[in-house]
Short mmCIF file of C-alpha atoms in Angstrom, two decimals:
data_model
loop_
_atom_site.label_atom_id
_atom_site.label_comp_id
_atom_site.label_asym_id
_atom_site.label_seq_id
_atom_site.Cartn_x
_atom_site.Cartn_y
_atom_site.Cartn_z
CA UNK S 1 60.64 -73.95 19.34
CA UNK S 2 61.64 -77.60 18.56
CA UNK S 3 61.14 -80.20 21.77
CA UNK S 4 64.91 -80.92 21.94
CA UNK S 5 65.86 -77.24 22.28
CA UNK S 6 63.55 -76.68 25.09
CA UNK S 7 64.90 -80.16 27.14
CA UNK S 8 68.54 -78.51 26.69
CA UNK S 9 66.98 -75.32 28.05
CA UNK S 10 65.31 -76.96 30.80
CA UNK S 11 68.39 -78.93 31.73
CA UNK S 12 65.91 -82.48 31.11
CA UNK S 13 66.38 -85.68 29.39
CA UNK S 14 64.60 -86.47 25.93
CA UNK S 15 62.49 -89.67 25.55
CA UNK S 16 60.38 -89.42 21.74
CA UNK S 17 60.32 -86.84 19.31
CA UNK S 18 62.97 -83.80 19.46
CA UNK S 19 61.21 -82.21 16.14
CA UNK S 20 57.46 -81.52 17.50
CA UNK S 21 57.39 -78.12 17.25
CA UNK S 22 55.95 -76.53 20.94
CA UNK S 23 54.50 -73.03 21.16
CA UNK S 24 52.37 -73.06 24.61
CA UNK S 25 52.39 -74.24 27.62
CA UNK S 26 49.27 -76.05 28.70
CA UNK S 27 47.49 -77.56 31.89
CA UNK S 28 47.17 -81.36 32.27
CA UNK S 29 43.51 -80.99 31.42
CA UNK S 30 43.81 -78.70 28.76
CA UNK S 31 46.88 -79.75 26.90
CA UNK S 32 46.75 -80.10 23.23
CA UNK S 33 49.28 -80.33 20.11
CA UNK S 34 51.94 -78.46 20.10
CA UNK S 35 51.90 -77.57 24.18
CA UNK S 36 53.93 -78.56 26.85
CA UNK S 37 52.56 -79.53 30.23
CA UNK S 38 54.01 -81.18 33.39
CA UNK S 39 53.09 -84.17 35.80
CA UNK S 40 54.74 -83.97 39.19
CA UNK S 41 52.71 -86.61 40.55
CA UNK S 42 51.97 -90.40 39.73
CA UNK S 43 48.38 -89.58 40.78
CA UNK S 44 48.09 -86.73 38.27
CA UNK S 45 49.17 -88.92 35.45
CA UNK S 46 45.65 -90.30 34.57
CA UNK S 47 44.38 -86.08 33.46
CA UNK S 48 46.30 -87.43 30.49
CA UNK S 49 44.26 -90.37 29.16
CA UNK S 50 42.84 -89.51 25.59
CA UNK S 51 44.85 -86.30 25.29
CA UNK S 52 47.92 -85.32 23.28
CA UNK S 53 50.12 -83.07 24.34
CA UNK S 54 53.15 -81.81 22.60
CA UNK S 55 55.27 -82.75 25.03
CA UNK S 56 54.81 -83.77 28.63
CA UNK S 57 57.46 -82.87 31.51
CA UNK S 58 57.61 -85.79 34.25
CA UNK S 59 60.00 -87.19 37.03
CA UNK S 60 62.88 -89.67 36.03
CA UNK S 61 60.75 -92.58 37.20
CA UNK S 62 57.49 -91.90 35.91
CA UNK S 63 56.03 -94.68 33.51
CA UNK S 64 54.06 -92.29 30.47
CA UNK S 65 53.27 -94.04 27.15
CA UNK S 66 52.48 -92.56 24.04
CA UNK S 67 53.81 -89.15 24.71
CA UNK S 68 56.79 -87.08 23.95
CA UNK S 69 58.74 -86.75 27.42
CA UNK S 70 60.94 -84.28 28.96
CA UNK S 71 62.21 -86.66 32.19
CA UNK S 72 63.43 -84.26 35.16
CA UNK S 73 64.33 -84.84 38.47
CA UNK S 74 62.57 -81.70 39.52
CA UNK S 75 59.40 -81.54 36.68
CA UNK S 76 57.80 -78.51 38.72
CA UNK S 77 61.70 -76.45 38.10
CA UNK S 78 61.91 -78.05 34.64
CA UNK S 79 58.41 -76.48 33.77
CA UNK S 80 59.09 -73.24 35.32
CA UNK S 81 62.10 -72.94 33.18
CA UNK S 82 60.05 -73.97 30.54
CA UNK S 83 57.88 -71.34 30.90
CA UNK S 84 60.37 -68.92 31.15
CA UNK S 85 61.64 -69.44 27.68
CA UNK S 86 58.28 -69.55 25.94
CA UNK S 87 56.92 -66.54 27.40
CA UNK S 88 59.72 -64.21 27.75
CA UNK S 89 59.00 -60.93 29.59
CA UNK S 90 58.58 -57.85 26.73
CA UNK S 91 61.51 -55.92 26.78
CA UNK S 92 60.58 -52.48 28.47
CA UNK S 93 61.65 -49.10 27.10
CA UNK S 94 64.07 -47.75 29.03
CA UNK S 95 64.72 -44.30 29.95
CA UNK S 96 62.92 -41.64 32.41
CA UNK S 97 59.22 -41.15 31.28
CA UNK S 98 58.71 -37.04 31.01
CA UNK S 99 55.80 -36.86 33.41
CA UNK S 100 58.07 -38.41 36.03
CA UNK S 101 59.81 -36.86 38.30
CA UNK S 102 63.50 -37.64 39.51
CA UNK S 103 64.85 -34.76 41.78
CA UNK S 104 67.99 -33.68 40.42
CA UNK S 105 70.31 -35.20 43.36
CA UNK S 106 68.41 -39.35 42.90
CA UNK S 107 71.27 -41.55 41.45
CA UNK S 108 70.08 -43.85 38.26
CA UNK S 109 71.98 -46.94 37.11
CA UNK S 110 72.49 -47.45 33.76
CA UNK S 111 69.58 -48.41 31.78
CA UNK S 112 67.21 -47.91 34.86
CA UNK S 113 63.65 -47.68 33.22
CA UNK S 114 60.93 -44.93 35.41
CA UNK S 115 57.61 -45.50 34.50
CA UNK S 116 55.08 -42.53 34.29
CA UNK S 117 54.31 -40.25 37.13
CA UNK S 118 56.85 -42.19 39.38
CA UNK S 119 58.14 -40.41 41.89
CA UNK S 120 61.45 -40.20 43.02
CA UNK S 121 63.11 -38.56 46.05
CA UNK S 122 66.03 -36.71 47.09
CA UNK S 123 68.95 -38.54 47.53
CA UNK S 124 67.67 -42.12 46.46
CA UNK S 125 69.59 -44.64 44.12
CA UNK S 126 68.65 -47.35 41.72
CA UNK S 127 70.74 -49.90 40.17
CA UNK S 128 71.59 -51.22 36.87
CA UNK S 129 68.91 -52.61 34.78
CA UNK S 130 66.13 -51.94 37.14
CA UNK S 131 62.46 -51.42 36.37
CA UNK S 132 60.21 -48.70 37.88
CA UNK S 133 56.78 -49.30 37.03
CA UNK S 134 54.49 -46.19 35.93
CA UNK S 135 52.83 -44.59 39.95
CA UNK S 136 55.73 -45.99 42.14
CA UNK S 137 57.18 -43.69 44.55
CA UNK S 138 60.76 -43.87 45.63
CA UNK S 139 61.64 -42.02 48.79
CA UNK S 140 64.17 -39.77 50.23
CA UNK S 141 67.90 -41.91 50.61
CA UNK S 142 66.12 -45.23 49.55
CA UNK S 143 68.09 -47.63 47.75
CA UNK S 144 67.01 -50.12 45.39
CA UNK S 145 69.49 -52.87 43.97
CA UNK S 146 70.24 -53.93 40.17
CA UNK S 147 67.87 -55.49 38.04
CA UNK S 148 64.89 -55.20 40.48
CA UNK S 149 60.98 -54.77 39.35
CA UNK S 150 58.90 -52.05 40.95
CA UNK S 151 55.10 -52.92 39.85
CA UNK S 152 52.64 -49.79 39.58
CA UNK S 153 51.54 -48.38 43.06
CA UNK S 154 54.28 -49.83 44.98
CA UNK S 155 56.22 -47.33 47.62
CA UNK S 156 59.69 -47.39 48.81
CA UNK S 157 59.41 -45.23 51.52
CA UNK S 158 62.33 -43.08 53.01
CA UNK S 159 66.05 -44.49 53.49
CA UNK S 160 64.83 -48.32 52.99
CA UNK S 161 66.84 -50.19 51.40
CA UNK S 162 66.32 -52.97 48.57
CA UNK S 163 68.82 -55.54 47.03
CA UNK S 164 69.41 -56.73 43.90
CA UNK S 165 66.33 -58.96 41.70
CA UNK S 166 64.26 -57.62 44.49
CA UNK S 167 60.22 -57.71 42.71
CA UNK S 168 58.10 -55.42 44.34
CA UNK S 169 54.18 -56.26 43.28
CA UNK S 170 51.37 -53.77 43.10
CA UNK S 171 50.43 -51.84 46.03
CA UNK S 172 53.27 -53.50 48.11
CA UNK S 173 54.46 -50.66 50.95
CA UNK S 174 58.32 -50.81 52.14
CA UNK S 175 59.03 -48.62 55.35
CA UNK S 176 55.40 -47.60 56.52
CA UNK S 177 55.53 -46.35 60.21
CA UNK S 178 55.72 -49.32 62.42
CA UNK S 179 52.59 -49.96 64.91
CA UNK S 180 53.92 -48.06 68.20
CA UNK S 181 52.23 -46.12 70.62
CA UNK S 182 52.66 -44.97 74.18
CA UNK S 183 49.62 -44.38 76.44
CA UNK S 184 49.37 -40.60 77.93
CA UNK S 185 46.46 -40.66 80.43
CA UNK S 186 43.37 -42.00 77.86
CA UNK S 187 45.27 -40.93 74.51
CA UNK S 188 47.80 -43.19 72.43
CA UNK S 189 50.66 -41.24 72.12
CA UNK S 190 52.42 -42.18 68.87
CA UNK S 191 56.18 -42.98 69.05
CA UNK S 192 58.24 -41.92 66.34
CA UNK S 193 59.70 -44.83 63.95
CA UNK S 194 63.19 -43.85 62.99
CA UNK S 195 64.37 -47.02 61.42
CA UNK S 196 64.23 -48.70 58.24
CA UNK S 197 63.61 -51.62 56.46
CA UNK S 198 66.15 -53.89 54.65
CA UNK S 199 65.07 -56.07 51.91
CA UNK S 200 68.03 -58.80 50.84
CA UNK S 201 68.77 -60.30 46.88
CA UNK S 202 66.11 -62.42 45.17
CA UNK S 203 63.19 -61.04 47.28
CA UNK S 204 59.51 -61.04 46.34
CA UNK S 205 56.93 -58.86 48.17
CA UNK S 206 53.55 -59.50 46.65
CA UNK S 207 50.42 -57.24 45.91
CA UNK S 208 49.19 -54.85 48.93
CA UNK S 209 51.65 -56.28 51.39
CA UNK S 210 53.08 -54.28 53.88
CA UNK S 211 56.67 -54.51 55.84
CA UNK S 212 57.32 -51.63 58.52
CA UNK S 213 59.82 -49.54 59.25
CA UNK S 214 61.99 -50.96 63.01
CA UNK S 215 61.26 -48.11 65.42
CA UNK S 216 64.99 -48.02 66.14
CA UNK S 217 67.20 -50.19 64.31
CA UNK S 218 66.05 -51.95 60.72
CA UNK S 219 63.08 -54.68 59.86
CA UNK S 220 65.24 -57.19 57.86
CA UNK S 221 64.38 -59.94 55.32
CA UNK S 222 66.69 -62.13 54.28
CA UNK S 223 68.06 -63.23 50.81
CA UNK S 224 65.85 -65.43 48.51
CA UNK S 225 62.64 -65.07 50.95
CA UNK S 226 59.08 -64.94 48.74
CA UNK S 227 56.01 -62.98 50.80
CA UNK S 228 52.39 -63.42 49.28
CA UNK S 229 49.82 -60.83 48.90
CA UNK S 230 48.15 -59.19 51.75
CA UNK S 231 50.88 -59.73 54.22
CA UNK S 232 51.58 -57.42 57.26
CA UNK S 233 55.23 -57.82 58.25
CA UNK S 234 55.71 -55.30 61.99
CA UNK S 235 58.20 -53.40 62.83
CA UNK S 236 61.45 -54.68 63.84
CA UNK S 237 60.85 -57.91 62.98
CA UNK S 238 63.56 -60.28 61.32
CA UNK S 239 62.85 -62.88 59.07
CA UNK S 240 66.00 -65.26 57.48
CA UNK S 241 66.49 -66.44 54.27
CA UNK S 242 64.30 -68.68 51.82
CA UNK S 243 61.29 -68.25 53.89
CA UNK S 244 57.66 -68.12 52.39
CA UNK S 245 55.34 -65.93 53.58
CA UNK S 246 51.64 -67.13 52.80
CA UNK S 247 48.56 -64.94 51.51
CA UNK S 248 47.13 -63.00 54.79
CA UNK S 249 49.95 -63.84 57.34
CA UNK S 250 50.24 -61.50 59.48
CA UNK S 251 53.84 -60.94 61.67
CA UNK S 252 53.72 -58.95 64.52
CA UNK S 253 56.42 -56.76 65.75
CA UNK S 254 60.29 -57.77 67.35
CA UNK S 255 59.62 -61.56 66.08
CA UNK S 256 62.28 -63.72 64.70
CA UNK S 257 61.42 -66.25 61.64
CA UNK S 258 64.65 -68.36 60.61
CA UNK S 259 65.89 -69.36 57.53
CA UNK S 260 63.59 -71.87 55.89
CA UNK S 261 60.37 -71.12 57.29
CA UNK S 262 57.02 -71.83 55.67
CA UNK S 263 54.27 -69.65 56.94
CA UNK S 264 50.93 -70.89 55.64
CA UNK S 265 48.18 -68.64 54.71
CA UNK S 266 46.30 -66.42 57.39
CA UNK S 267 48.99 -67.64 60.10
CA UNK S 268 49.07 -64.95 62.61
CA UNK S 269 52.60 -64.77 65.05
CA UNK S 270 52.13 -62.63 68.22
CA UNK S 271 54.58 -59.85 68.94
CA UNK S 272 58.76 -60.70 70.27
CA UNK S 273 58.33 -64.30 69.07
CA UNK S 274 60.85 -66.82 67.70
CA UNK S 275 60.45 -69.12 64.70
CA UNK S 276 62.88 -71.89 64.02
CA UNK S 277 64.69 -72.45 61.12
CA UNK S 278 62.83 -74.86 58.66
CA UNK S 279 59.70 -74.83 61.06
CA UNK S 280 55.92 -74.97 59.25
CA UNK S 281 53.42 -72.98 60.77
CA UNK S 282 50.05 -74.47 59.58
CA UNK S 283 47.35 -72.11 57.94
CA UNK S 284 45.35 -69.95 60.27
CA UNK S 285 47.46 -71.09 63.30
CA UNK S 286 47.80 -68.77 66.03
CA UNK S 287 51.58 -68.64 67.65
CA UNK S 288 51.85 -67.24 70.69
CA UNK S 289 55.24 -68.94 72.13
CA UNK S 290 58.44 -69.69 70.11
CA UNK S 291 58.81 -72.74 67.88
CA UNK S 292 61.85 -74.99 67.48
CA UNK S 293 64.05 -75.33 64.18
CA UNK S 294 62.56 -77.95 62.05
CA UNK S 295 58.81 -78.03 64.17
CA UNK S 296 55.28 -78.04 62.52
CA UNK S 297 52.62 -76.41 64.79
CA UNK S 298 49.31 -75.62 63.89
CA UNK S 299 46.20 -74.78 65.82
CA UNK S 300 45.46 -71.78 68.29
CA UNK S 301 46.76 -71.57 70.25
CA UNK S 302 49.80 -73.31 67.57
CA UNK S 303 50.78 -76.23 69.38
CA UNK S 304 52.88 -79.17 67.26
CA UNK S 305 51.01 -80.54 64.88
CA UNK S 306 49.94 -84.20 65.99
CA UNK S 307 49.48 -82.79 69.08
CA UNK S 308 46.99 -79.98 67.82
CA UNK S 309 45.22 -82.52 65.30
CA UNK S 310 44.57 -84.94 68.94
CA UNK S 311 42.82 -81.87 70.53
CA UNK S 312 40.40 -81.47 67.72
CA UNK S 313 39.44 -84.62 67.63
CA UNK S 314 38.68 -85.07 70.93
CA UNK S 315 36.86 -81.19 70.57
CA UNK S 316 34.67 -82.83 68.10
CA UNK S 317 33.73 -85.59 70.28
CA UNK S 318 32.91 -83.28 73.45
CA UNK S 319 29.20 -83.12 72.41
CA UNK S 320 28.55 -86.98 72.55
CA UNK S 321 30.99 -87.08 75.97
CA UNK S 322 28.27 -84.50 77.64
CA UNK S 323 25.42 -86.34 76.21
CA UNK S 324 26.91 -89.76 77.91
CA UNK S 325 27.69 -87.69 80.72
CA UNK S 326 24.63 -86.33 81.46
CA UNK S 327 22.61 -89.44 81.11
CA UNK S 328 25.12 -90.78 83.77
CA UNK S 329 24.33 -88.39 86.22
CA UNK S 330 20.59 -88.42 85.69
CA UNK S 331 20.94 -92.04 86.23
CA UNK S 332 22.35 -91.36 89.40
CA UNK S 333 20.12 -88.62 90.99
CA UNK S 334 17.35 -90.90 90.00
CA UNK S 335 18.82 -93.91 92.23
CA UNK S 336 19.34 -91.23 95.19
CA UNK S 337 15.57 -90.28 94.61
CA UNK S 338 14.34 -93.78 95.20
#
């Protein structure tokens, strides 16, 4: 497509030629004729140097010569648009494969696409325009909104319930028995898990995560929240809206993440704890005790951040402290010989 109909698509300002013709989207390094790319920062604008790109999408202030520009106040949302038009998903063929099965009392939406040997249960629904990817099972009563994506492999277990534009990646598992037992002398007696789990609009659940069933009651995600792959959300556990959930995070049951949260990757949050709105939980950080709204902790045990970086640095120096401190003491015997 011509330059200038991909800046009005984008919702960016033009600076050079609206005629270049762009067909791909490139990375900084890689970028050649005819592809667009994007610089988000001024420290990333060098990759450029001998190269010419079709078009280059930057921030408002940026100074780039001798390219075609696409000036956004957002370049990283300007590019993802971008993207978005050039590489349009293919349009799937609708209708009920005929090796899958969809028991005679499931509810479909109109144009509801069911992939081959999908599975769907008893009294389950699925709205308008969704997508149901070939090996997904759908169980008994579970609802899944309007224009959602079900990826191969994924399970909506029974009486969950999904909103609408929810994307479910491969593998992902909504309403798996939550992690409860009861001991009974040396056994672990296993308590049933009669809730469910509801998933708000605009959620994405990536590959071979998992988000349990509430014993009693419903595990809830909010609207707009994004989970990464390999993610273990526990039973009755509430997260808000807008969050991101971090490759290998792991939640543990009864916790409370508020809207706005960033958890970073292999962050692990012990069971019945809180999480602020708009707090940052550092990768790998261990959280044992609530955070406040707004707070960055990191560390294990998580502790804020400046606070945790202070106590590894002063970790790091223990080995010359006992080295010093040793010598002192040897001094000091050796005076009470004499």
């Amino acid at each position: 497509m011509k330059l200038a109909d991909l800046c009005r698509a984008v919702g960016g300002s033009l600076e050079g030629n609206g005629d270049v013709e762009i067909r791909e989207a490139c990375p900084l390094d890689e970028c050649r004729d005819g592809c667009v790319t994007f610089v988000e920062r001024r420290a990333d604008a060098g990759k450029l140097t001998g190269r010419n790109a079709g078009a280059v999408i930057c921030p408002n202030d940026l100074n780039l010569k001798g390219h075609n520009l696409v000036r956004a106040a957002n370049p990283k949302l300007a590019f993802a648009r971008a993207l978005k038009v050039l590489y349009p998903p293919p349009e799937p063929q609708r209708g009920v494969h005929p090796s899958a099965h969809v028991h005679g009392t499931a509810r479909l939406g109109e144009n509801v696409s069911v992939g081959a040997n999908s599975v769907i249960h008893p009294g389950a629904g699925i709205g308008n325009n969704t997508l149901i990817h070939p090996n997904v099972f759908i169980g008994e009563n579970a609802r899944i909104g309007a224009d959602c994506v079900i990826h191969p492999t994924a399970c909506v277990l029974r009486g969950c319930v999904l909103g609408d534009r929810v994307i479910l990646h491969c593998g992902a598992v909504i309403g798996a028995d939550g992690f409860g037992y009861a001991k009974d002398g040396e056994r672990h007696s296993k308590i049933p898990q009669v809730g469910n789990v509801i998933i708000g609009n605009d959620v994405e659940i990536g590959a071979h995560s998992a988000v349990d069933r509430a014993t009693l009651g419903a595990t809830i995600i909010g609207d707009g929240t994004k989970i990464d792959n390999h993610v273990q959300i526990g039973h009755n556990v509430k997260i808000g809206k807008n969050c991101i959930l971090c490759g290998q995070v792991g939640v543990a049951g009864s916790c409370e993440i508020g809207d706005g949260a960033v958890l970073a990757g292999q962050a692990g949050i012990s069971d019945h704890v809180k999480i602020g709105a708009r707090a940052i939980i550092g990768g790998q950080a261990g959280v044992i005790s609530d955070v406040p709204d707004g707070a960055f902790y990191s560390g294990y045990p998580a502790a804020p951040h400046r606070e945790a970086m202070r106590l590894l640095a002063a970790l790091k120096r223990l080995p010359d402290i006992e080295k010093k401190l040793e010598a002192l003491l040897n001094k000091q015997n050796g005076k009470r010989a004499d």
